[in-house]
Structures are given as structure tokens and as C-alpha cells.
Coordinates of C-alpha atoms (C1' of nucleotides) in Angstrom, one line a residue:
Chain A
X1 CA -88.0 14.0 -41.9
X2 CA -87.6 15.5 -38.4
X3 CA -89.5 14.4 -35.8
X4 CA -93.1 16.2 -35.8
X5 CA -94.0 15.7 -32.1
X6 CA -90.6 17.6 -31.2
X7 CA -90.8 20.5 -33.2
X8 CA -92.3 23.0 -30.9
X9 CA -89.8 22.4 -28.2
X10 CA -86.9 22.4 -30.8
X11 CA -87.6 25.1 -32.8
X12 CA -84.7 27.1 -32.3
X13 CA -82.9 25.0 -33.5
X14 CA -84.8 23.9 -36.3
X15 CA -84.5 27.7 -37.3
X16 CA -80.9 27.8 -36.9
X17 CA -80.4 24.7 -39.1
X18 CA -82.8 26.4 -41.8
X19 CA -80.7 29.7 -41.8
X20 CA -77.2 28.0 -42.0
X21 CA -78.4 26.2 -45.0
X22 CA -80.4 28.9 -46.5
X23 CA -83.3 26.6 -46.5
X24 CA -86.6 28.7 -46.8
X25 CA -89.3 26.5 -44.6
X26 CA -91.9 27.7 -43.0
X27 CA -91.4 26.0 -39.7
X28 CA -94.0 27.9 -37.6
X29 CA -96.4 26.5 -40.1
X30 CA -95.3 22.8 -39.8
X31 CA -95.3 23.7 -36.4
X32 CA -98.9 25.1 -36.1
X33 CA -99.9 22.2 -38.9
X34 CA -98.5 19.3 -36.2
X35 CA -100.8 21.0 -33.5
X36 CA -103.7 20.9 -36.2
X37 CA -103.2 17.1 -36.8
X38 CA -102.9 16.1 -33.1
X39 CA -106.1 18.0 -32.0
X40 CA -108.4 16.2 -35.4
X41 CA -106.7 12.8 -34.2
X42 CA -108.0 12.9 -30.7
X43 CA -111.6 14.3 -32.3
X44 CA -111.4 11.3 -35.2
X45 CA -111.0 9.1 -32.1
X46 CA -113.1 10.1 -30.1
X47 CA -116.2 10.1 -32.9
X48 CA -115.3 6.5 -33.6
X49 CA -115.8 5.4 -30.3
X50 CA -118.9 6.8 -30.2
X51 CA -119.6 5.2 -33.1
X52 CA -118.5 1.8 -31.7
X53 CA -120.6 1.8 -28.8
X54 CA -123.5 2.6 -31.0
X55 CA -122.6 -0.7 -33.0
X56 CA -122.4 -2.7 -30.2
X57 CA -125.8 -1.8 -29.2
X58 CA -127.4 -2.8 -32.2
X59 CA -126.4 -6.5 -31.9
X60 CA -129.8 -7.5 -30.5
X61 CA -133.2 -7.9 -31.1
X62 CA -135.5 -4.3 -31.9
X63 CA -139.1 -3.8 -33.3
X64 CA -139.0 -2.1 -36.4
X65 CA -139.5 1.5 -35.1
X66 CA -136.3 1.0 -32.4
X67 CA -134.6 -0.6 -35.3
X68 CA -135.2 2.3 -38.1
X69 CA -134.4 5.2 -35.0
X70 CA -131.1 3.0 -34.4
X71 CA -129.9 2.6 -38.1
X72 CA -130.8 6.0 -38.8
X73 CA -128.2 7.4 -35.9
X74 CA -125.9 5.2 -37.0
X75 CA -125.2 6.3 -40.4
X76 CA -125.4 10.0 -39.1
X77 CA -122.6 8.6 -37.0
X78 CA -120.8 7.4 -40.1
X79 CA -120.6 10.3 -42.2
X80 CA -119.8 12.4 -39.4
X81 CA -117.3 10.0 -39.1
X82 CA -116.1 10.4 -43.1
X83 CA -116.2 14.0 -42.7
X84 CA -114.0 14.5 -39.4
X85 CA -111.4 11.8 -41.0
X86 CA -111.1 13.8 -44.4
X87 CA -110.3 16.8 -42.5
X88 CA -107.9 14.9 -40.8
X89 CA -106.4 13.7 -43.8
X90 CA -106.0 17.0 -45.5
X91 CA -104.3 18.4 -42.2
X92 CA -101.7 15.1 -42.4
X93 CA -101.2 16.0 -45.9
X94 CA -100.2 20.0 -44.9
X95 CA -97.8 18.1 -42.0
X96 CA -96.1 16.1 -44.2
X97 CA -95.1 19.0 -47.2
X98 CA -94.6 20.9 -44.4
X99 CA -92.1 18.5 -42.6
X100 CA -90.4 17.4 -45.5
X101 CA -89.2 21.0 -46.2
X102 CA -87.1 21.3 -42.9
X103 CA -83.5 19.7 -43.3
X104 CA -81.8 18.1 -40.7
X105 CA -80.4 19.3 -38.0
X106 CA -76.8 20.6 -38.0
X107 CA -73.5 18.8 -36.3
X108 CA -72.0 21.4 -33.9
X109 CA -68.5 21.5 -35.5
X110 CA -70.4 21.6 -39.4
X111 CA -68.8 25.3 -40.7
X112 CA -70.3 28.1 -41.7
X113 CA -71.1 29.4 -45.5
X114 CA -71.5 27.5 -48.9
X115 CA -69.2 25.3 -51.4
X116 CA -66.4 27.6 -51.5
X117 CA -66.1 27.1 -47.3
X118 CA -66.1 23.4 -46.5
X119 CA -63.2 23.5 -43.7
X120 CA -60.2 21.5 -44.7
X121 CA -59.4 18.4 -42.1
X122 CA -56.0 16.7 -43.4
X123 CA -54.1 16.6 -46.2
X124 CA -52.7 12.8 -47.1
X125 CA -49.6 13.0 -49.8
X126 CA -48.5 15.9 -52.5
X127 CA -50.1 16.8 -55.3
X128 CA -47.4 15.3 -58.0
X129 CA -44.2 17.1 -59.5
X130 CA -44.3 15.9 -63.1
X131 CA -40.4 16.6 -64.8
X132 CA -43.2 17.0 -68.5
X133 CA -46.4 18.6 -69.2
X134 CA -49.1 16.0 -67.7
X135 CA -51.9 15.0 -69.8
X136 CA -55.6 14.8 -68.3
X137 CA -57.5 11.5 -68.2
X138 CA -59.0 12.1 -71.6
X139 CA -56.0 12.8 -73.6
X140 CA -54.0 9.7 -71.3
X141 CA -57.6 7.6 -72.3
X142 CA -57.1 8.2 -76.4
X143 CA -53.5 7.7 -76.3
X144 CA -54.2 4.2 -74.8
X145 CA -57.3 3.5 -76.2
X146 CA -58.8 3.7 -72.9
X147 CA -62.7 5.5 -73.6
X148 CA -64.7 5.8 -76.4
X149 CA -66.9 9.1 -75.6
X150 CA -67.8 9.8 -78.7
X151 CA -69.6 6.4 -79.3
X152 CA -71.5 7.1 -76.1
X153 CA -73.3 9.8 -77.4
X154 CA -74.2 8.6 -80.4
X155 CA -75.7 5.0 -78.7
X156 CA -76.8 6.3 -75.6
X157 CA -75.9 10.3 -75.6
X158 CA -73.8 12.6 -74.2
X159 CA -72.2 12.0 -71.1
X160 CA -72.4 8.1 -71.6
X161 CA -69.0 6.3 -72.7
X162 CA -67.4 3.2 -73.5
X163 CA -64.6 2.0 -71.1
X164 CA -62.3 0.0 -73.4
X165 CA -59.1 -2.7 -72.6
X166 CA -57.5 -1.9 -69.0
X167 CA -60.0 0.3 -68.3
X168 CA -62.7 -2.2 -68.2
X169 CA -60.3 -4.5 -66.1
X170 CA -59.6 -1.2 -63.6
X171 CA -63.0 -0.8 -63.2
X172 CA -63.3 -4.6 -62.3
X173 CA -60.2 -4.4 -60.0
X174 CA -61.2 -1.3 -58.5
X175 CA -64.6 -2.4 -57.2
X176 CA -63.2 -6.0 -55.7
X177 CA -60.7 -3.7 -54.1
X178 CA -62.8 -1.8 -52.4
X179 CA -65.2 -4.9 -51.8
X180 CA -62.3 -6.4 -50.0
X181 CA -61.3 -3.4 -47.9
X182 CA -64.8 -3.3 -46.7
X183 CA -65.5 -7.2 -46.8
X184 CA -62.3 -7.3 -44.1
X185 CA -63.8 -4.3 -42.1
X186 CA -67.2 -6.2 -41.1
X187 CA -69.6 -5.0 -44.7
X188 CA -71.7 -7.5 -45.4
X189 CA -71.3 -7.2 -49.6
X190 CA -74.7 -6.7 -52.1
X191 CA -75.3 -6.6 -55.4
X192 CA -78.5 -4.4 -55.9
X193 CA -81.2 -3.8 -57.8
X194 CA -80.2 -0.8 -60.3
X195 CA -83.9 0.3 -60.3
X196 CA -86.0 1.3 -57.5
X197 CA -89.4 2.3 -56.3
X198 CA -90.3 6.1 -56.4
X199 CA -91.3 6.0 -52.9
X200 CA -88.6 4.3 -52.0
X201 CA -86.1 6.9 -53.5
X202 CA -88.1 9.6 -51.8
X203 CA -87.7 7.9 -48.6
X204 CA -84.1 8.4 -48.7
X205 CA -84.4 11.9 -48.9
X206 CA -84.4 12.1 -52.9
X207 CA -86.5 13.8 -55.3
X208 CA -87.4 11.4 -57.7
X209 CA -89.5 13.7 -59.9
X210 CA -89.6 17.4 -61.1
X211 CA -87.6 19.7 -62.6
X212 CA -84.3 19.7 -60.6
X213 CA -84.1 15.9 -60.7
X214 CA -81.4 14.3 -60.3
X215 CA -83.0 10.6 -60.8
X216 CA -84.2 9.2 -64.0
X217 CA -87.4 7.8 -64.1
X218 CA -88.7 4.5 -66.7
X219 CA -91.1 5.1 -69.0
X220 CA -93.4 2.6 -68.8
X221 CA -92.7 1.2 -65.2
X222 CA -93.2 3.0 -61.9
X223 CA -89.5 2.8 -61.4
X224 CA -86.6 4.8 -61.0
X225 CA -83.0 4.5 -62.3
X226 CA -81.2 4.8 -58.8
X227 CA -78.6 7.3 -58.3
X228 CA -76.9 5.8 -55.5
X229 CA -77.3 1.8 -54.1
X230 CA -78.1 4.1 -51.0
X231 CA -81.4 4.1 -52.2
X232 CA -81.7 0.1 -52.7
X233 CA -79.7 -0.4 -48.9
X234 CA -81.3 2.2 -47.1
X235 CA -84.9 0.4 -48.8
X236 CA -83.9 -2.6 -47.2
X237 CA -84.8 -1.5 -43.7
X238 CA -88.4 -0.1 -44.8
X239 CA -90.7 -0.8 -42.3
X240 CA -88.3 -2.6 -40.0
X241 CA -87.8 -3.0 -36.4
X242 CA -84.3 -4.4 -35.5
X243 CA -83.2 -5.8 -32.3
X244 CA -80.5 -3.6 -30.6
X245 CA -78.0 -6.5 -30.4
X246 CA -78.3 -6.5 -34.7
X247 CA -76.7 -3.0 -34.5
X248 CA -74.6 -1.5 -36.1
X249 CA -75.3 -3.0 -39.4
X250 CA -72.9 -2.2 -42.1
X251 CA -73.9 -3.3 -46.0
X252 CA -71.9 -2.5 -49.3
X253 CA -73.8 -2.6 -51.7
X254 CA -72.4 -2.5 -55.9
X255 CA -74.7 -1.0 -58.2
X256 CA -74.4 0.8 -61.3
X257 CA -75.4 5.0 -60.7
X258 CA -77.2 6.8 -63.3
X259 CA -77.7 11.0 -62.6
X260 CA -79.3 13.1 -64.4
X261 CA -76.9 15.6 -63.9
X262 CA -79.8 18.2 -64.2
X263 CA -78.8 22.2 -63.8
X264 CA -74.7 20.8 -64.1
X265 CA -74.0 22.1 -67.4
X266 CA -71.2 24.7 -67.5
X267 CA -69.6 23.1 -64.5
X268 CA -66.6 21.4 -64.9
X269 CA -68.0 17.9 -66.8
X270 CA -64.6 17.2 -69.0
X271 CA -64.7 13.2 -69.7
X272 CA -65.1 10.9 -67.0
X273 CA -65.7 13.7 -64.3
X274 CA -69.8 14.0 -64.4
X275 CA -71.5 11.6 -66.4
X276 CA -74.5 9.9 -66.3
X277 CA -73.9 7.0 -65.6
X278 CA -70.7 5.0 -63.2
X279 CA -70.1 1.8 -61.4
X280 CA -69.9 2.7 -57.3
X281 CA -69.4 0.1 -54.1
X282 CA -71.4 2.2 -51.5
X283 CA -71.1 1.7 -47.7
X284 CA -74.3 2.2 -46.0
X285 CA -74.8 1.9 -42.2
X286 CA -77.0 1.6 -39.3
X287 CA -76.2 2.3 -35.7
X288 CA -77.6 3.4 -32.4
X289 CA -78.2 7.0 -32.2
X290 CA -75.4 7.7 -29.5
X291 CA -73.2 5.9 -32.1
X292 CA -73.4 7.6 -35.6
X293 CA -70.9 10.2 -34.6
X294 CA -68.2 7.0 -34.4
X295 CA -69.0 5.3 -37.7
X296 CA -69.0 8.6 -39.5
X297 CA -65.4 9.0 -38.7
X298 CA -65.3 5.0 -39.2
X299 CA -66.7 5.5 -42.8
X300 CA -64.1 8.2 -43.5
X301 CA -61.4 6.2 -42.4
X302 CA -62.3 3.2 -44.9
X303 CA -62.5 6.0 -47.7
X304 CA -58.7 6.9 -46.5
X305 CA -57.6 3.7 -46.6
X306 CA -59.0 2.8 -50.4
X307 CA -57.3 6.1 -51.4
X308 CA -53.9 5.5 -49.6
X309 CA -54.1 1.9 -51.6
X310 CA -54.5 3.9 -54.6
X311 CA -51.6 6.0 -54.1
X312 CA -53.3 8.9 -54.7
X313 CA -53.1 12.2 -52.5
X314 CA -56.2 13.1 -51.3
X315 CA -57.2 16.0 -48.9
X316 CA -60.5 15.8 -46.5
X317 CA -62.7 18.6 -46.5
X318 CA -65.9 18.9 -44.1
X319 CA -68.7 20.2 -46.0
X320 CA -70.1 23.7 -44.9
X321 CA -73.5 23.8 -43.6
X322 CA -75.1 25.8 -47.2
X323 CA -73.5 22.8 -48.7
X324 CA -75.6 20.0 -47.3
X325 CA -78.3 18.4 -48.7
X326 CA -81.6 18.0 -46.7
X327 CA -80.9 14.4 -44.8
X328 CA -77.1 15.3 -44.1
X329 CA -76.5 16.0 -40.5
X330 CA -72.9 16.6 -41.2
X331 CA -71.1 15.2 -44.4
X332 CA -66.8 14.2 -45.2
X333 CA -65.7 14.5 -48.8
X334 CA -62.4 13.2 -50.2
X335 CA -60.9 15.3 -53.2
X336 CA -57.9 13.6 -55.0
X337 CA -55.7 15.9 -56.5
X338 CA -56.7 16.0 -60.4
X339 CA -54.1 17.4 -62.8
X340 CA -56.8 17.7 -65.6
X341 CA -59.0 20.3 -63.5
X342 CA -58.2 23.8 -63.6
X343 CA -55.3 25.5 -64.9
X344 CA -52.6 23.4 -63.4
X345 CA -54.7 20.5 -61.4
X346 CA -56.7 20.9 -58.6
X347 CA -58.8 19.0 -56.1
X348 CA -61.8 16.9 -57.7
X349 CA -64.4 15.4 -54.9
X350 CA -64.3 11.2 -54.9
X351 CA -65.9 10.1 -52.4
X352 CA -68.7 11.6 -49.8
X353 CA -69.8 10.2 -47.0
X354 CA -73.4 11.7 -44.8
X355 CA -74.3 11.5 -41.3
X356 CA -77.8 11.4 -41.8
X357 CA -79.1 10.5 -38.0
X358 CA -82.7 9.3 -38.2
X359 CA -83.9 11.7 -41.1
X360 CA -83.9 9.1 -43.3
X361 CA -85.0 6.5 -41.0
X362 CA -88.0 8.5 -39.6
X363 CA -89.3 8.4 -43.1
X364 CA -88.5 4.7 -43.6
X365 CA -90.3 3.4 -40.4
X366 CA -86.6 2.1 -39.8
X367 CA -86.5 1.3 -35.8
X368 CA -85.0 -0.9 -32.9
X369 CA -85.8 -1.9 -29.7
X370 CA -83.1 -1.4 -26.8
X371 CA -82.9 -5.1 -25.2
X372 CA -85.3 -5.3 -22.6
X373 CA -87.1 -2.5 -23.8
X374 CA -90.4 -2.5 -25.1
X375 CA -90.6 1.1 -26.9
X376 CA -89.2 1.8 -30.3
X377 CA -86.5 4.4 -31.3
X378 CA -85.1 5.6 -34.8
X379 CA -82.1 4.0 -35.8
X380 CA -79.9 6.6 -37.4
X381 CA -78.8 5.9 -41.1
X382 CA -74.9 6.8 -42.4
X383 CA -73.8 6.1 -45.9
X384 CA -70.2 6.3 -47.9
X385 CA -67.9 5.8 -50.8
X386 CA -65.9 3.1 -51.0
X387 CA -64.7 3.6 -54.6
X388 CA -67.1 5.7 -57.4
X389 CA -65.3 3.9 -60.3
X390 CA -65.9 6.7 -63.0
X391 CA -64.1 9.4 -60.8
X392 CA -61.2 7.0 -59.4
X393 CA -60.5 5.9 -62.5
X394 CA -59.4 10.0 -63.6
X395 CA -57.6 10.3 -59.8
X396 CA -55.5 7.2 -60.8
X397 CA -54.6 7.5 -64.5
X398 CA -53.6 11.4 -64.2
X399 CA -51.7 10.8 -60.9
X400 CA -49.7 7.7 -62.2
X401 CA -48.5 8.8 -65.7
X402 CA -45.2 8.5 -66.2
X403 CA -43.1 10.8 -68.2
X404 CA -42.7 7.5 -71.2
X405 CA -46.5 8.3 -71.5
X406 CA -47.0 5.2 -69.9
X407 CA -49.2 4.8 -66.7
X408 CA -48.5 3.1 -63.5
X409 CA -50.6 0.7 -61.5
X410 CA -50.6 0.9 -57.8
X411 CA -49.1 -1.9 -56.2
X412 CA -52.1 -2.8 -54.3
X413 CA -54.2 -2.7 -57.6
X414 CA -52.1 -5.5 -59.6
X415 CA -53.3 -8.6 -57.8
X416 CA -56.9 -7.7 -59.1
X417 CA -55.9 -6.5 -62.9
X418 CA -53.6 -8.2 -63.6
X419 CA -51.0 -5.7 -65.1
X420 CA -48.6 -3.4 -63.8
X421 CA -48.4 -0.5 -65.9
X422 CA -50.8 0.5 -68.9
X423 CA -48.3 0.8 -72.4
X424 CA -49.4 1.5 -75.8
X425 CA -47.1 0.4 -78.7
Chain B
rG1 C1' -97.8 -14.6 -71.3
rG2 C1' -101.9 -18.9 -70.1
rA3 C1' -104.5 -21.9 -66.0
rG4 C1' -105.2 -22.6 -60.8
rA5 C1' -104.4 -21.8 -55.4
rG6 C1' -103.3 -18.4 -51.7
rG7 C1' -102.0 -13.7 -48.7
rU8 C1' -104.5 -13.6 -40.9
rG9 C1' -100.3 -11.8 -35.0
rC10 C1' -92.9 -14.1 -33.9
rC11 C1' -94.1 -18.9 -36.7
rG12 C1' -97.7 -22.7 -38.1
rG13 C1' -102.7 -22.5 -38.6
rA14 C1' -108.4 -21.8 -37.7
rG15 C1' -112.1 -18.3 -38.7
rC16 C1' -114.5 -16.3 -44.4
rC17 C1' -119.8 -20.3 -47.1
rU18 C1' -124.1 -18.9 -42.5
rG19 C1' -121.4 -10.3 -41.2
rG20 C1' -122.1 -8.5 -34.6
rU21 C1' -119.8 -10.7 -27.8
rU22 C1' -113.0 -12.1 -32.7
rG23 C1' -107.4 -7.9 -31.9
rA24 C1' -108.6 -12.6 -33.6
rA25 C1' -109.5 -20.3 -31.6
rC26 C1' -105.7 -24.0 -31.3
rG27 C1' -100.5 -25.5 -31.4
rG28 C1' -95.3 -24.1 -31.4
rG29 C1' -91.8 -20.5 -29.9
rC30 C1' -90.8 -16.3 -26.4
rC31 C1' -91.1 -13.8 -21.3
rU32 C1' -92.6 -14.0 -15.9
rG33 C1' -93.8 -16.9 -11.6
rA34 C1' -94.3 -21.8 -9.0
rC35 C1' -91.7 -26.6 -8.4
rU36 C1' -85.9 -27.7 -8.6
rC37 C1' -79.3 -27.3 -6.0
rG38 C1' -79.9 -25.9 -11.2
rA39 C1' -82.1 -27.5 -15.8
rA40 C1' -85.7 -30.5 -18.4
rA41 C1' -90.7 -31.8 -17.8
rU42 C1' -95.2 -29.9 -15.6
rC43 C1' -98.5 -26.1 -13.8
rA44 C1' -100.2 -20.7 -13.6
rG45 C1' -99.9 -16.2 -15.8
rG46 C1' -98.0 -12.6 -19.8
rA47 C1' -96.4 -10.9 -24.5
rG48 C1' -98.5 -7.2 -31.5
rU49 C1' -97.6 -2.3 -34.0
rA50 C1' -98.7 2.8 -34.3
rC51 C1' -101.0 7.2 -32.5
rC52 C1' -103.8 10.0 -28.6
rC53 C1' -105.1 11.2 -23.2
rG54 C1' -102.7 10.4 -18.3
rC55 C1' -97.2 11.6 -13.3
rA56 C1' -98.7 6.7 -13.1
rA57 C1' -102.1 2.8 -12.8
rG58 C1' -104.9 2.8 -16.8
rG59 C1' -108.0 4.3 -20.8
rG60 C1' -109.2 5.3 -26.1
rU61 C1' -108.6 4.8 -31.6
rA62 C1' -106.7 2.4 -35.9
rC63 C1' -104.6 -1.9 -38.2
rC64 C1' -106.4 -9.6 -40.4
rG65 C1' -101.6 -7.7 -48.3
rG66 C1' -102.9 -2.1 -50.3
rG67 C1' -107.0 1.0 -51.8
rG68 C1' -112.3 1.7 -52.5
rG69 C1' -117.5 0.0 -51.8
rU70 C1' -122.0 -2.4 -49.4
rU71 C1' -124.0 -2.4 -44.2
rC72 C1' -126.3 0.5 -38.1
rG73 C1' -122.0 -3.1 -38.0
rA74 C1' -116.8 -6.4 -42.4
rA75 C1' -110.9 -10.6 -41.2
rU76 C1' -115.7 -12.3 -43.0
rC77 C1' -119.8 -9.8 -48.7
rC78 C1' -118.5 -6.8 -53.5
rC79 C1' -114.8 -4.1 -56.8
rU80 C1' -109.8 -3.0 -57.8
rC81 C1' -104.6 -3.2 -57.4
rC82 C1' -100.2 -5.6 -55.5
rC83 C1' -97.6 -9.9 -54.0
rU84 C1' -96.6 -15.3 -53.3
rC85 C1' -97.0 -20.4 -54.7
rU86 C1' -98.1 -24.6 -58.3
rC87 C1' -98.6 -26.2 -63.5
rC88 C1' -97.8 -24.8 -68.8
rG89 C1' -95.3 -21.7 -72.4
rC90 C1' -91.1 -18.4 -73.4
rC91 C1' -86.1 -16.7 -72.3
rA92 C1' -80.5 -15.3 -70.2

RNA sequence: GGAGAGGUGCCGGAGCCUGGUUGAACGGGCCUGACUCGAAAUCAGGAGUACCCGCAAGGGUACCGGGGGUUCGAAUCCCUCCCUCUCCGCCA
């Protein structure tokens, strides 16, 4: 959520942000809502201290007629009271839809245009030259006994799966890699919760009901599956004011993801790719407004260096502005070169990472207090990939298949499972 | 799941029976000043959060787990929800 109190004097470029991401708001009427809101505060206010004085008075001793004149003005005094605060209430209610529909603001160098026009950063190694006709992920996973898809559907349904043998210990190796790459860099490492509260996932910026949902919800428990341990980090600094000498606080957090994968259908969804559920270790940090810029590029680099690890080329792409969701000030993806997608490979997204500035935090009460100071400022809010197991795990069997059929492991992978190459027969 | 006890400011802890001058005693911690070469101890002050008005000084409003009710007036009375603790049961 932006900011209320500024959006008059920003409203250019509130507008500007709106257009790039073909967000339709209606700004003037957040802003004209804002003024509403302010002007029935100061009138709220000022009837309750009419209303206290009035109080006051009555602490004393009255004959009966004093007495019946003085309780009779004071419950006019209360429901005109009741009635100015319900107004008041309905016009905070029109601020808040109306805020929530503006997106953030936009990072100067964020491009132009929609999916097709994220700007390309840096390329890290070449897509592989294989001397025989590569196999995807699935057809590598049934020669090695790797998935069982089909027993995913009928248990849990489609777009759930078994990961079987080395593919359970990958995924086990893979996320204390990336634990230790972050561990090493300053994370502080969490397990989450895998369920959160609604508000809570709405407080991050995501819709946790409605049609286009991309969160699943429990039954018979005001709880959501979460998406992302985003959600469960991010909840962490509900309500919170931090001291300025905490900051920057980086958290991983592991957490199983479950998406809905609402609207998805028809886009590429072969095996592992989109699914419904996945292990991910998620960086989430948060910093000093002047310093967000610093750990986004921080947060990329970590990304970089899980994926150099993995052996696996990798291009970064910065996300065009009709690209970014609503709390994403500017956001880095890394695609891993895929041999399954497409006709003849192609690059497949693995990891994202989101300058959110204080979007998120506004709506989180998240704050600090510069030393010395005594006011209190919105901490801004960054989150990243260090390793989505689901879509690693197609990066690294496609890339490392060797012409035997058999696949190799990454050096800096064996320590953690154990084996250095996956062989059937 | 059953029984009981609680949720008050940075912390501890009064106040609730007997509603008003209590934004909240008292103690600890913290900050400022005095004393000191410094420090400790002592003494004197000052510190909540959010929003609004104001250049500022300052002023106003709300907040004693959340929501609702009674009342001219609620931290105090009533209802409801949530959470914590202790004991019992159940379970990985």
C-alpha cells in the first residue's frame, strides 16, 4: 500500500506507475477519498472532546432537574458521536480499496512493455551442446525412476508428484546447499509455518481469496496454504518497530509452497515445471529505505552464486514494468537454460527476486526508529530465491545428462547427496 | 478434549469487588541534568504508540488482548471471540 498522506503531492507519479503497468486505479478517487477521511477525523475528534468535557462536568453533585438536563445532552452527544464515527468508518473503508488498487511505484531503470520485454542483464555460461538427442526432465525422471506423476494425481491430483530415490536426496541436498550459501552470507535460517493467516497473506500483497487466486485456503480453518515462506517472514515483522542498529535483517526461511496455479492451464506446465506444490528456501530481507537498492543487487548475487554451484547457465532478465505484480518496485529473475522447453530448449525462470520498498511494510505496521530519533519510518521489505527445489531440480537433471543416459552431479552438490552421478542398471 | 488461573505501558506489578480528578500507583530498566578527573552511588527531571491542527512552542483525539453492549461517564460492569499459563486426558 502506498502512502495515503502522500498521494496528492505524488500523483504523477502514481499515474505513471499505473500506466506502465496497465494497472486501472482510480487514483483521483483514492486521492479525493484520503482528503474525505482526514477532514471526518478532525470532525470525529473534535465531537469527542466535546463530549469529554461534558463528562468531566458531570462528576459532581446536581439536583435532579440539572442532573436529567445534563444526562440528556450527554447521550445526544453520544450518538452524534456514533453517527460522525460510522461515517468515518465507511470513508476509511473507500481509502483502503481505494489504496490497495494502486501498485508500487516504479524503479527508474524498470523497462518498458510486458512479459515478452524484460531487459536481459548478463548471461552466465552456454546453453549445452549435447553430441545425442537430449531427453527432458520427465523422460530422464522415468528412465531413472526419479517421479511418479501419475500417482500424484490419483492421491492428491494433478499437478502433485512423488519425488522418488535421488531425487528425494537432491531435493534434501539442494535446500542445505542453498541454506549454507545463505547461512555463510549473514541469513539467519527458519523453518516456517506452511499455513498462514488470511490477513496476514493479504498483508504481503497477496490475494488470498477470489477467483484468480493463487493461494489455497483450509476448509475448516481460517488459514491459508502459503505460496511463498514470504508470507510467514514478512508476518514476522507485523506490527513491529525495529531499532535502526537491527537493520538490515536478512531471514531464510524453508517452507513447503503450494499454488493454485489458477488461469495457468495451456501454459507450458510439462512435469516438474508448474505444479502445485514444491519445497523452496526463500531469502527475505529488511533494510533502511536508502539501502534496498544494495540488497536487491545483494539478493541477486546470492541467486548467481547457487546457480554457478549448480553448474547450470543461467541468464538474468529484469522484469518489464507490465510484468510486475502490485508490491514489486523492481523485480530480477534467473532463467536456466531448459532443454525440455520449446522446440530445442529455452530459458525457464528459477528464481525471482522483488524490491518491494515499504509497500508491503506500510501494510504490515513494519517500522524503525533512526537512533536518536524519536519518529518512525517504514522499513522497506526485499525478498528472493535461493533454490525453488521443483524447478532446480529440471535445470539440473536436463543440463547434466550425459550421452550414457546417465546424469551428472555438480561437484558442489556431492558433499550433501551423497553420489556423483545418477545410473540406472 | 476436560478443569482452573490469567491477559495493563520497555519489564515486573497495582488498580477491577466499591465506574468519574487514572494514559494509568509503586519498583526496575532507559534518557537528560547536578555531584565526580571519570564511573558507581545519590539527588532532580524526562521518556508509550498512532492520527489530526500548528513554522514552532504547544494543543487535540484514540488506544489498559480483539470486537460488541450497559452508562452522562468503563482498564474497572455485561456479552463474545482470541491468546497464554497450570493440572488431567490424548498423540507424533
Amino acid at each position: 500500500m502506498l502512502d495515503p498522506r502522500t498521494l496528492a503531492e505524488r500523483r504523477d507519479a502514481v499515474a505513471e506507475s499505473c500506466r506502465r503497468r496497465h494497472v486501472r486505479a482510480d487514483l483521483d478517487g483514492a486521492i479525493a477519498a484520503y482528503e474525505r477521511t482526514a477532514r471526518l477525523r478532525g470532525l470525529v475528534d473534535e465531537t469527542n472532546r466535546v463530549r469529554n468535557e461534558h463528562q468531566k462536568a458531570g462528576n459532581r453533585k446536581m439536583d435532579a432537574a440539572e442532573r436529567e438536563a445534563h444526562v440528556a445532552e450527554g447521550r445526544r452527544l453520544k450518538d452524534e458521536v456514533a453517527a460522525r464515527e460510522a461515517e468515518l468508518a465507511a470513508a476509511e473503508a473507500a481509502l483502503r480499496d481505494a489504496a490497495l488498487g494502486l501498485p508500487n511505484f516504479i524503479h527508474p531503470e524498470v523497462p518498458d512493455g510486458g512479459e515478452d520485454d524484460a531487459r536481459e542483464l548478463h548471461r552466465h555460461g552456454e546453453p549445452p551442446q549435447f553430441a545425442f538427442p537430449p531427453l527432458d526432465h520427465l523422460a530422464l525422471g522415468e528412465k531413472h525412476d526419479l517421479f511418479d506423476f501419475e500417482s500424484g494425481t490419483k492421491v492428491a491430483g494433478p499437478k502433485f508428484y512423488y519425488l522418488k530415490n535421488e531425487a528425494v536426496l537432491l531435493e534434501l541436498a539442494l535446500v542445505r546447499l542453498a541454506s549454507d550459501v545463505i547461512r555463510s552470507r549473514g541469513f539467519t535460517l527458519y523453518a516456517t509455518p506452511d499455513v498462514a493467516k488470511p490477513e496476514i497473506v493479504a498483508g504481503l500483497g497477496f490475494n488470498p481469496r477470489g477467483e484468480e487466486t493463487q493461494i489455497y485456503s483450509i476448509a475448516n480453518a481460517d488459514l491459508c496454504l502459503v505460496g511463498t515462506a514470504e508470507i510467514t517472514l514478512g508476518g514476522l515483522f507485523l506490527d513491529r518497530v525495529l531499532e535502526e542498529a537491527e537493520l538490515p535483517l536478512r531471514l531464510g526461511g524453508i517452507s513447503h509452497c503450494f499454488r493454485t496455479e489458477a488461469g495457468s492451464y495451456g501454459r507450458e506446465s510439462k512435469g516438474l515445471y508448474r505444479v502445485h506444490q514444491f519445497t523452496k528456501v526463500e531469502m527475505f530481507c529488511v533494510t533502511r529505505p536508502e539501502d534496498s537498492d544494495a540488497m536487491h543487487d545483494e539478493l541477486l548475487a546470492i541467486e548467481e552464486q547457487v546457480f554457478q554451484a549448480l553448474e547450470v547457465p543461467y541468464r538474468v532478465i529484469d522484469i518489464a514494468a507490465g510484468d510486475l505484480g502490485a508490491p514489486a518496485y523492481r523485480k530480477f529473475d534467473i532463467e536456466a537454460w531448459m532443454v525440455g522447453r520449446g522446440e530445442s530448449g529455452g530459458w525457464g525462470e528459477v528464481t525471482s527476486t522483488s524490491n518491494c520498498t515499504d509497500y508491503q511494510a506500510r501494510r504490515l505496521g513494519a517500522r524503525f526508529r533512526r537512533t536518536g530519533g524519536k519518529k518512525t519510518e517504514t522499513v522497506h521489505m526485499l525478498n528472493g530465491t535461493a533454490i525453488a527445489v521443483s524447478r532446480a531440480l529440471v535445470a539440473l537433471l536436463e543440463n547434466h545428462q550425459r550421452a550414457d543416459g546417465s546424469i551428472a552431479i555438480p561437484k558442489a552438490l556431492q558433499p550433501y547427496c551423497g553420489f556423483d552421478e545418477i545410473r540406472r542398471g
